[in-house]
Tab-separated table of C-alpha atoms in Angstrom:
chain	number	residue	atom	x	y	z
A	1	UNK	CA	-46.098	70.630	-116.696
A	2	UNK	CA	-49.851	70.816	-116.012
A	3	UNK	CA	-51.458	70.738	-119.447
A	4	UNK	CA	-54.569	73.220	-119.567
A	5	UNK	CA	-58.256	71.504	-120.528
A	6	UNK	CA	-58.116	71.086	-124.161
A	7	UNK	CA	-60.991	72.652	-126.624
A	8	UNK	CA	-64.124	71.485	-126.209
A	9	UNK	CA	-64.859	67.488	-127.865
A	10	UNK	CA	-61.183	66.946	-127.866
A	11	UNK	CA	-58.448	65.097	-125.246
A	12	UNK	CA	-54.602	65.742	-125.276
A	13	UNK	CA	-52.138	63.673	-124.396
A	14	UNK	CA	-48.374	62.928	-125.378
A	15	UNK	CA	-47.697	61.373	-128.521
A	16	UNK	CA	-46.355	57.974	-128.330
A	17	UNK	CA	-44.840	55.778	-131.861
A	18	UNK	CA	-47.745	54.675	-132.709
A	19	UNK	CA	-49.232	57.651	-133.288
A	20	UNK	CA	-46.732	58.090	-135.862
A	21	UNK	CA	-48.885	57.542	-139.109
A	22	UNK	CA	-51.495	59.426	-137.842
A	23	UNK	CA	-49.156	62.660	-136.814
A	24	UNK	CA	-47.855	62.741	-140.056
A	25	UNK	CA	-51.443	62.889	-141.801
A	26	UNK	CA	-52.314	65.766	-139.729
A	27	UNK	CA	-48.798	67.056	-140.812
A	28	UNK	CA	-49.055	66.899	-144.207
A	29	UNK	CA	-52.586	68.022	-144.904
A	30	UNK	CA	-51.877	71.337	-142.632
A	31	UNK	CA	-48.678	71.784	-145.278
A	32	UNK	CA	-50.301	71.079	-148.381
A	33	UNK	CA	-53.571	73.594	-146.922
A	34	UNK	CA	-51.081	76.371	-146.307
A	35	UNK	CA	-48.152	75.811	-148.371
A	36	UNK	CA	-49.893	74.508	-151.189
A	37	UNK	CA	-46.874	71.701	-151.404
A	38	UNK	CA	-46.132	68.563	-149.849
A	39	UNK	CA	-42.574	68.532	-148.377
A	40	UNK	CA	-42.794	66.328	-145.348
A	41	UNK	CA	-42.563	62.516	-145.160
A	42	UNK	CA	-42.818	60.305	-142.317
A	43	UNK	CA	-38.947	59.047	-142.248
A	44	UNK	CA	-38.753	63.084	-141.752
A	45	UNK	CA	-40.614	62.688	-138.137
A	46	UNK	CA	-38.796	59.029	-137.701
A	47	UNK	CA	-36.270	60.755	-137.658
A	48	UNK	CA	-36.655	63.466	-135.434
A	49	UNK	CA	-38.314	61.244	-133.159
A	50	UNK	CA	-35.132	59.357	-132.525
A	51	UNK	CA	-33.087	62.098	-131.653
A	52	UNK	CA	-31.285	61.454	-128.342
A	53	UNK	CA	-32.179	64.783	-127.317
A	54	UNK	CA	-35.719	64.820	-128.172
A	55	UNK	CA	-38.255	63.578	-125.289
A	56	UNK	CA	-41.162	62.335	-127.051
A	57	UNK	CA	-43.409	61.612	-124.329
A	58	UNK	CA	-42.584	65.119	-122.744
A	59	UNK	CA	-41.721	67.143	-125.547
A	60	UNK	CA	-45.053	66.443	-127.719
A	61	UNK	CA	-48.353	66.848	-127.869
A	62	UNK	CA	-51.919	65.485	-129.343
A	63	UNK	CA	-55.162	66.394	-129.950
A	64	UNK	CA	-57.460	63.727	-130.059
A	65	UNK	CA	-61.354	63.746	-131.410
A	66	UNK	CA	-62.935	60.252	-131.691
A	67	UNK	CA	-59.632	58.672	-130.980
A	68	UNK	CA	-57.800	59.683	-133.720
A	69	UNK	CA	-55.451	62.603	-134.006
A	70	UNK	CA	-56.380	65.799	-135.423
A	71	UNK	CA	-53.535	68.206	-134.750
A	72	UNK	CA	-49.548	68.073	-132.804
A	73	UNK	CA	-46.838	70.151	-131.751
A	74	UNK	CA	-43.612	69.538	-130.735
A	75	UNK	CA	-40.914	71.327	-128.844
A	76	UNK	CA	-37.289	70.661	-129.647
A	77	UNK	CA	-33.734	72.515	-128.991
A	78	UNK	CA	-33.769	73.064	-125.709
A	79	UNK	CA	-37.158	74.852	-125.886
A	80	UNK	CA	-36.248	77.117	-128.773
A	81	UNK	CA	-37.968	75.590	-131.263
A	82	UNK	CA	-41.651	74.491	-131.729
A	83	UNK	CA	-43.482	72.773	-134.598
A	84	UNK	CA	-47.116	72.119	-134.691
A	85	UNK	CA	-50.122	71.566	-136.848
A	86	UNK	CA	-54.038	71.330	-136.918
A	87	UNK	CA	-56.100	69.070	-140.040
A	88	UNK	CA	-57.659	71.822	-141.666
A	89	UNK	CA	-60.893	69.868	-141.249
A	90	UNK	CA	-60.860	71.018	-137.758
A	91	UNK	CA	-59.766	74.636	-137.974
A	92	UNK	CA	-61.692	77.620	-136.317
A	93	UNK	CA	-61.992	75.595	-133.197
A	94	UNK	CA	-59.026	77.265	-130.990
A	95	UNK	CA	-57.218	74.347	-131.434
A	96	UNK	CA	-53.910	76.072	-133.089
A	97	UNK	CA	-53.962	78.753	-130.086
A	98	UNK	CA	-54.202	76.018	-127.472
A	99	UNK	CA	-50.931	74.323	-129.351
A	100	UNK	CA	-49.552	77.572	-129.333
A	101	UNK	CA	-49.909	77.872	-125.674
A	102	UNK	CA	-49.017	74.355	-125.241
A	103	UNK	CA	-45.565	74.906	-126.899
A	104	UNK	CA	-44.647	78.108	-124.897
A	105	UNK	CA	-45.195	76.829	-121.702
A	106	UNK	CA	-42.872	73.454	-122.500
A	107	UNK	CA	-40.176	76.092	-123.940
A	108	UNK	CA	-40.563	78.057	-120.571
A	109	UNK	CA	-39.825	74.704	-118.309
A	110	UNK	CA	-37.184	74.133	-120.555
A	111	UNK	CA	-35.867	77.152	-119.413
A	112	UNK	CA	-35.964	78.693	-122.959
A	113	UNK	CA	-35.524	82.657	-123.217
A	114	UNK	CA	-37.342	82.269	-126.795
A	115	UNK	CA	-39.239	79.977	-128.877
A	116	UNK	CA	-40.087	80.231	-132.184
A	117	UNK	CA	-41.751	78.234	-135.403
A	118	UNK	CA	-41.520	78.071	-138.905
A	119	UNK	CA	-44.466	79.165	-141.186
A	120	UNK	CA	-45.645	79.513	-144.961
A	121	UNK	CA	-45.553	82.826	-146.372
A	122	UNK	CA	-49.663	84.017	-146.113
A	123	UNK	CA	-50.443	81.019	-144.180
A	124	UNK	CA	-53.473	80.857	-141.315
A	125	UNK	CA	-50.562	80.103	-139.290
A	126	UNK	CA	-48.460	83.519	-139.513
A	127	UNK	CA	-51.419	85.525	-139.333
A	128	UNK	CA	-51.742	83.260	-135.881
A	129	UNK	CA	-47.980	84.188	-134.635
A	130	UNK	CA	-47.905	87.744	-135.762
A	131	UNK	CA	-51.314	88.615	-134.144
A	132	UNK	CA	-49.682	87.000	-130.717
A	133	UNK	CA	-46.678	89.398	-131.225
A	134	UNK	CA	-44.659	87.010	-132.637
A	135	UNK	CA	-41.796	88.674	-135.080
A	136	UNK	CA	-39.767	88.082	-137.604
A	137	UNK	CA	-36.582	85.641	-137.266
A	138	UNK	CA	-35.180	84.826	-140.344
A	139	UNK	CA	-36.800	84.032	-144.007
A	140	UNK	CA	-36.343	81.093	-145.220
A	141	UNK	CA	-37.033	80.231	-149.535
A	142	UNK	CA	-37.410	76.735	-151.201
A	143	UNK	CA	-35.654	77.141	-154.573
A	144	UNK	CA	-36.344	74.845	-157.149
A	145	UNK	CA	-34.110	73.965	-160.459
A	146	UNK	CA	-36.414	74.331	-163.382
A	147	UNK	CA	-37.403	71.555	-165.277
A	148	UNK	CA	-34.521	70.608	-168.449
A	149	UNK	CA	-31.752	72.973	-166.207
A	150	UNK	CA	-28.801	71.628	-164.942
A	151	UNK	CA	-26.266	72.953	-162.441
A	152	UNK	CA	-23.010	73.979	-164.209
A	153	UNK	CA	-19.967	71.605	-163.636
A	154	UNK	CA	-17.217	73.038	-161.765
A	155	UNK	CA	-14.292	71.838	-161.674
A	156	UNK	CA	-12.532	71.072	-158.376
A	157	UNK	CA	-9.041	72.558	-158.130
A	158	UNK	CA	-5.872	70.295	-158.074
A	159	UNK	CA	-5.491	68.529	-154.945
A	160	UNK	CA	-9.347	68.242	-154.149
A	161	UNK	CA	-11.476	65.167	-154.576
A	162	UNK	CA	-15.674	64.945	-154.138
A	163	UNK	CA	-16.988	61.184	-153.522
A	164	UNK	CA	-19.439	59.099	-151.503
A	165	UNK	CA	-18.047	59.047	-147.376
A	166	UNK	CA	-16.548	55.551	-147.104
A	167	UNK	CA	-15.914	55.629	-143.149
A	168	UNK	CA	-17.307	56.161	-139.550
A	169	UNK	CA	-14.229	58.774	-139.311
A	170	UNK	CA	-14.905	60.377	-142.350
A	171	UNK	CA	-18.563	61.108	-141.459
A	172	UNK	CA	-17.980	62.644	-138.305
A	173	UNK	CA	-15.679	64.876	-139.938
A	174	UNK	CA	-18.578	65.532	-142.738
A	175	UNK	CA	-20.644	66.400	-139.074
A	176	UNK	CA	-18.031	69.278	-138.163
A	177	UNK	CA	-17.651	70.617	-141.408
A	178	UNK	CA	-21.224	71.382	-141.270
A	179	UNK	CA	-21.772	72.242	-138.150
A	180	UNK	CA	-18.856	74.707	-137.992
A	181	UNK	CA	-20.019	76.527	-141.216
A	182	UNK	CA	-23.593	76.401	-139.678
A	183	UNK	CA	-22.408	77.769	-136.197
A	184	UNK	CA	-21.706	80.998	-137.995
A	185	UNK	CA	-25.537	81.387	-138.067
A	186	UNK	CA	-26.116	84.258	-135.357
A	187	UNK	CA	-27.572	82.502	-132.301
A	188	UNK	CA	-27.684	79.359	-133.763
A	189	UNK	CA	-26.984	76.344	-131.311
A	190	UNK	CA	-24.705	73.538	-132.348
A	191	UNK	CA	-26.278	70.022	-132.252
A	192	UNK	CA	-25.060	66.573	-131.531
A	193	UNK	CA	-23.515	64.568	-133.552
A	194	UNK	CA	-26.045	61.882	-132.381
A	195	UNK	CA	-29.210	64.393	-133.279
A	196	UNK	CA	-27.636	65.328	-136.344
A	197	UNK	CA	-27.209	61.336	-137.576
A	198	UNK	CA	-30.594	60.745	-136.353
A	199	UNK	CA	-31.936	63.051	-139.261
A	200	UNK	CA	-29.574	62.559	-141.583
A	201	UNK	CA	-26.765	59.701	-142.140
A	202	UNK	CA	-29.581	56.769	-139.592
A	203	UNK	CA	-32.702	58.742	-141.209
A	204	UNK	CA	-34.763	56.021	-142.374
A	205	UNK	CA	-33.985	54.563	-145.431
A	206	UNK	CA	-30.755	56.392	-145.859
A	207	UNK	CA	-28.369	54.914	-148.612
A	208	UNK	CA	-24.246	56.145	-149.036
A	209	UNK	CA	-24.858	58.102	-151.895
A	210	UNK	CA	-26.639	60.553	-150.111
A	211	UNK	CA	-23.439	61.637	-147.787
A	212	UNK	CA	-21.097	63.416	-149.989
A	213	UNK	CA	-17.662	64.750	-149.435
A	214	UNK	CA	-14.757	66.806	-150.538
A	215	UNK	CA	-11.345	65.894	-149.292
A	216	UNK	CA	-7.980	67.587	-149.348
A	217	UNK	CA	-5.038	66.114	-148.716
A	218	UNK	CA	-6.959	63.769	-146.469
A	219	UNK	CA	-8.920	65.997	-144.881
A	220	UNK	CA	-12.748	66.563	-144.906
A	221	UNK	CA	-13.176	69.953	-146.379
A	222	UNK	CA	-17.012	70.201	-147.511
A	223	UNK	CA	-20.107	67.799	-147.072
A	224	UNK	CA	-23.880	67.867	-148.618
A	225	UNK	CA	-26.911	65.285	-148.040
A	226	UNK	CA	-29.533	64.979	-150.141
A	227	UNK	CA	-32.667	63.390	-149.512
A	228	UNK	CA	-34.936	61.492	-152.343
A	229	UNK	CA	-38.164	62.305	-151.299
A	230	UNK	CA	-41.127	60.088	-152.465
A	231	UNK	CA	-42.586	63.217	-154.823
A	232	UNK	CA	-39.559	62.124	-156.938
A	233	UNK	CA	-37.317	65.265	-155.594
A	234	UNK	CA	-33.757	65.502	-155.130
A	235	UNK	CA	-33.850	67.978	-152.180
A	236	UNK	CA	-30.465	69.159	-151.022
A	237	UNK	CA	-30.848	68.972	-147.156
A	238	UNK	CA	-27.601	70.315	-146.344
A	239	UNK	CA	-24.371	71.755	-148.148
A	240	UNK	CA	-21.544	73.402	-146.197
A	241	UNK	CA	-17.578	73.447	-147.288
A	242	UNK	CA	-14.889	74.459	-144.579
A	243	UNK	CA	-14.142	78.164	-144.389
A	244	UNK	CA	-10.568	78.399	-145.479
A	245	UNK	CA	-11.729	76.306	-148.473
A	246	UNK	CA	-14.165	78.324	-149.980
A	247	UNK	CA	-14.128	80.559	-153.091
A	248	UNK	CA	-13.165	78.181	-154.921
A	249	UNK	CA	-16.082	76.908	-156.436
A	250	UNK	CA	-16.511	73.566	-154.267
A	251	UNK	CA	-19.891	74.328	-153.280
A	252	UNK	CA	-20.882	74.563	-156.759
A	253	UNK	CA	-19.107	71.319	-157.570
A	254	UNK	CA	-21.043	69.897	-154.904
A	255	UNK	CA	-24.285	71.566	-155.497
A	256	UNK	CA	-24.059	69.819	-159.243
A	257	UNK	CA	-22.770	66.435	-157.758
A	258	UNK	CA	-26.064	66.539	-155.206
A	259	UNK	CA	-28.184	66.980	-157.765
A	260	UNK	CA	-26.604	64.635	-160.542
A	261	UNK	CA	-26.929	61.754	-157.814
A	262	UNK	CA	-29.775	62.229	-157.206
A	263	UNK	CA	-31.221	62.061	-160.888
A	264	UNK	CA	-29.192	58.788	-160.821
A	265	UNK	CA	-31.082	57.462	-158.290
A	266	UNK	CA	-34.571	58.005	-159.853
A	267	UNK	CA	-34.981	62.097	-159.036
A	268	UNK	CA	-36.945	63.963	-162.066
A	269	UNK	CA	-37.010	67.519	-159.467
A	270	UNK	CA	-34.203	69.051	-157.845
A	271	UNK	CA	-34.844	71.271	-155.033
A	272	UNK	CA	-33.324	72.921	-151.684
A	273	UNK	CA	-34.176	75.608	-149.263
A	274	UNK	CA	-31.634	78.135	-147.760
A	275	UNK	CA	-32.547	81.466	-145.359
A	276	UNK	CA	-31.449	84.835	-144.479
A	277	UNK	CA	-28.983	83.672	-141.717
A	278	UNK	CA	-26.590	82.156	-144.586
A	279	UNK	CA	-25.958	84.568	-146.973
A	280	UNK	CA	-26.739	82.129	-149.868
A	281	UNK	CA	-29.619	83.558	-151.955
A	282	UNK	CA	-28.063	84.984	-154.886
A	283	UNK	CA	-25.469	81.962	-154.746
A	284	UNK	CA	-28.078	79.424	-155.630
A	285	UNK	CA	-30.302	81.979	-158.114
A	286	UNK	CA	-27.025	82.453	-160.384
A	287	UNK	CA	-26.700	78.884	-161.049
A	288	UNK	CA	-30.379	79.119	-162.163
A	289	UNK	CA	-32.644	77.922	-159.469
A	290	UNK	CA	-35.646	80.220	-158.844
A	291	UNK	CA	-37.344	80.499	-155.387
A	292	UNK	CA	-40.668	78.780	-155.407
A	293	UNK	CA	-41.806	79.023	-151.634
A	294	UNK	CA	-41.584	81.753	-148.810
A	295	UNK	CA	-41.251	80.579	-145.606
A	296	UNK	CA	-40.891	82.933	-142.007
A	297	UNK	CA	-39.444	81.838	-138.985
A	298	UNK	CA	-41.375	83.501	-136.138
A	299	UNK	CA	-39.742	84.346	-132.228
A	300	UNK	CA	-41.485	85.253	-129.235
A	301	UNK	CA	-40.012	85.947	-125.495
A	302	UNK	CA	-40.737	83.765	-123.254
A	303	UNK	CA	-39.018	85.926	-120.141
């Protein structure tokens, strides 16, 4: 792909490891500036990094000024999927319309029909998509547990179990749980198991408590992984349960158990995010967590 001149005072070129550090500045001072929150960590791009599918020296991007990097973007999923950010030192330049057009022309020699990113609620950067003609995916929320709540125990019926994963076998069948529940997502596209290990069960600094499952009569019926972030919080990265398993209160089991863990292991917030393709809102706001963040996911054709 022939990469067009970059704004004026600035070079591009392909991110490499070592820029690591420095991507993940830009990162989270772009989140905190728009979301008013910092989520991200740098285990979070490790990880992604490492994913088998994931090309970093053609599938990224940075923006340079005085050697050191001032904004990124990233294309993932086959093209369908774009991240990117600019230091909000450096805003008003062009530079987030020249990542923009970065991004879309990677997800075009992908051979992508769409691409689309995800955005804060209000943020410089919606007002950027929407005013390309960028619309409306899904919504995602961040929900939070207030501070002194706890999740309600449930229960798990006779002949179900919830522990820690204590074999290769058992993980990959954690992996299809989820990604069978998560296939039910309209025009969602299944990933590997190596992508999905790469940002969850080999994420950087990953310990077994953060795998959970619940078995039944030796099968692998339901699965969450939470992630202690280094704000303290307990964030619930992913929950499913198998579908002939569910209403039966298992998710709710494991929903507590997450959390609970996580307090365990030195958590004093407990948090998770969950959007419009999944149905599971009002789930989460009846056990008492309230939605702190807004968050759109924004699509554009590419043919």
């Amino acid at each position: 792909m022939t990469t067009p001149p970059p704004p004026p005072g600035l070079t591009a070129r392909p991110l490499t490891p070592t820029d690591l550090d420095e991507v993940y500045a830009v990162y989270a001072a772009d989140e905190v500036a728009d979301a008013g929150h910092l989520a991200i960590e740098p285990e979070d791009l490790a990880g992604d990094w490492s994913r088998p599918s994931f090309d970093l020296a053609h599938d990224s991007i940075g923006l340079f000024e005085n050697g050191h990097v001032v904004a990124a973007a990233e294309v993932t999923r086959g093209g369908t999927r774009a991240e990117g950010a600019v230091h909000p030192d450096v805003r008003g330049r062009g530079i987030g319309s020249w990542l923009v057009d970065w991004t879309e022309a990677r997800a075009r020699e992908l051979g992508a029909a769409t691409v689309g990113q995800t955005t804060p609620e209000g943020s410089v950067a919606q007002r950027l998509f929407l005013n390309r003609g960028y619309r409306l995916g899904h919504t995602s929320w961040v929900l939070t547990l207030p501070a002194g709540a706890e999740i309600e125990q449930r229960p798990l019926p006779p002949g179900y179990t919830l522990g820690h994963c204590p074999d290769a076998r058992r993980e990959r069948a954690a992996y299809e749980v989820i990604q069978q529940a998560f296939d039910e997502w309209e025009g969602r596209e299944r990933e590997s198991y190596a992508d999905w290990a790469a940002t969850t069960v080999r994420r950087p600094g990953t310990q077994p408590w953060q795998l959970r499952i619940v078995e039944h009569e030796g099968e692998v019926v339901g699965a969450s992984f939470t992630i202690l972030d280094m704000q303290g919080t307990g964030y619930l990265h992913q929950l499913a349960v198998d579908a002939r398993h569910r209403g039966q209160g298992l998710a709710q089991a494991m929903l507590a158990d997450a959390f609970e863990r996580a307090r365990e292991e030195g958590a004093t917030h407990s948090e998770l995010s969950t959007d419009s393709r999944t149905g599971a809102l009002d789930l989460y706001r009846k056990v008492g967590m309230e939605v702190t963040q807004t968050w759109t996911h924004l699509v554009t054709d590419l043919r």
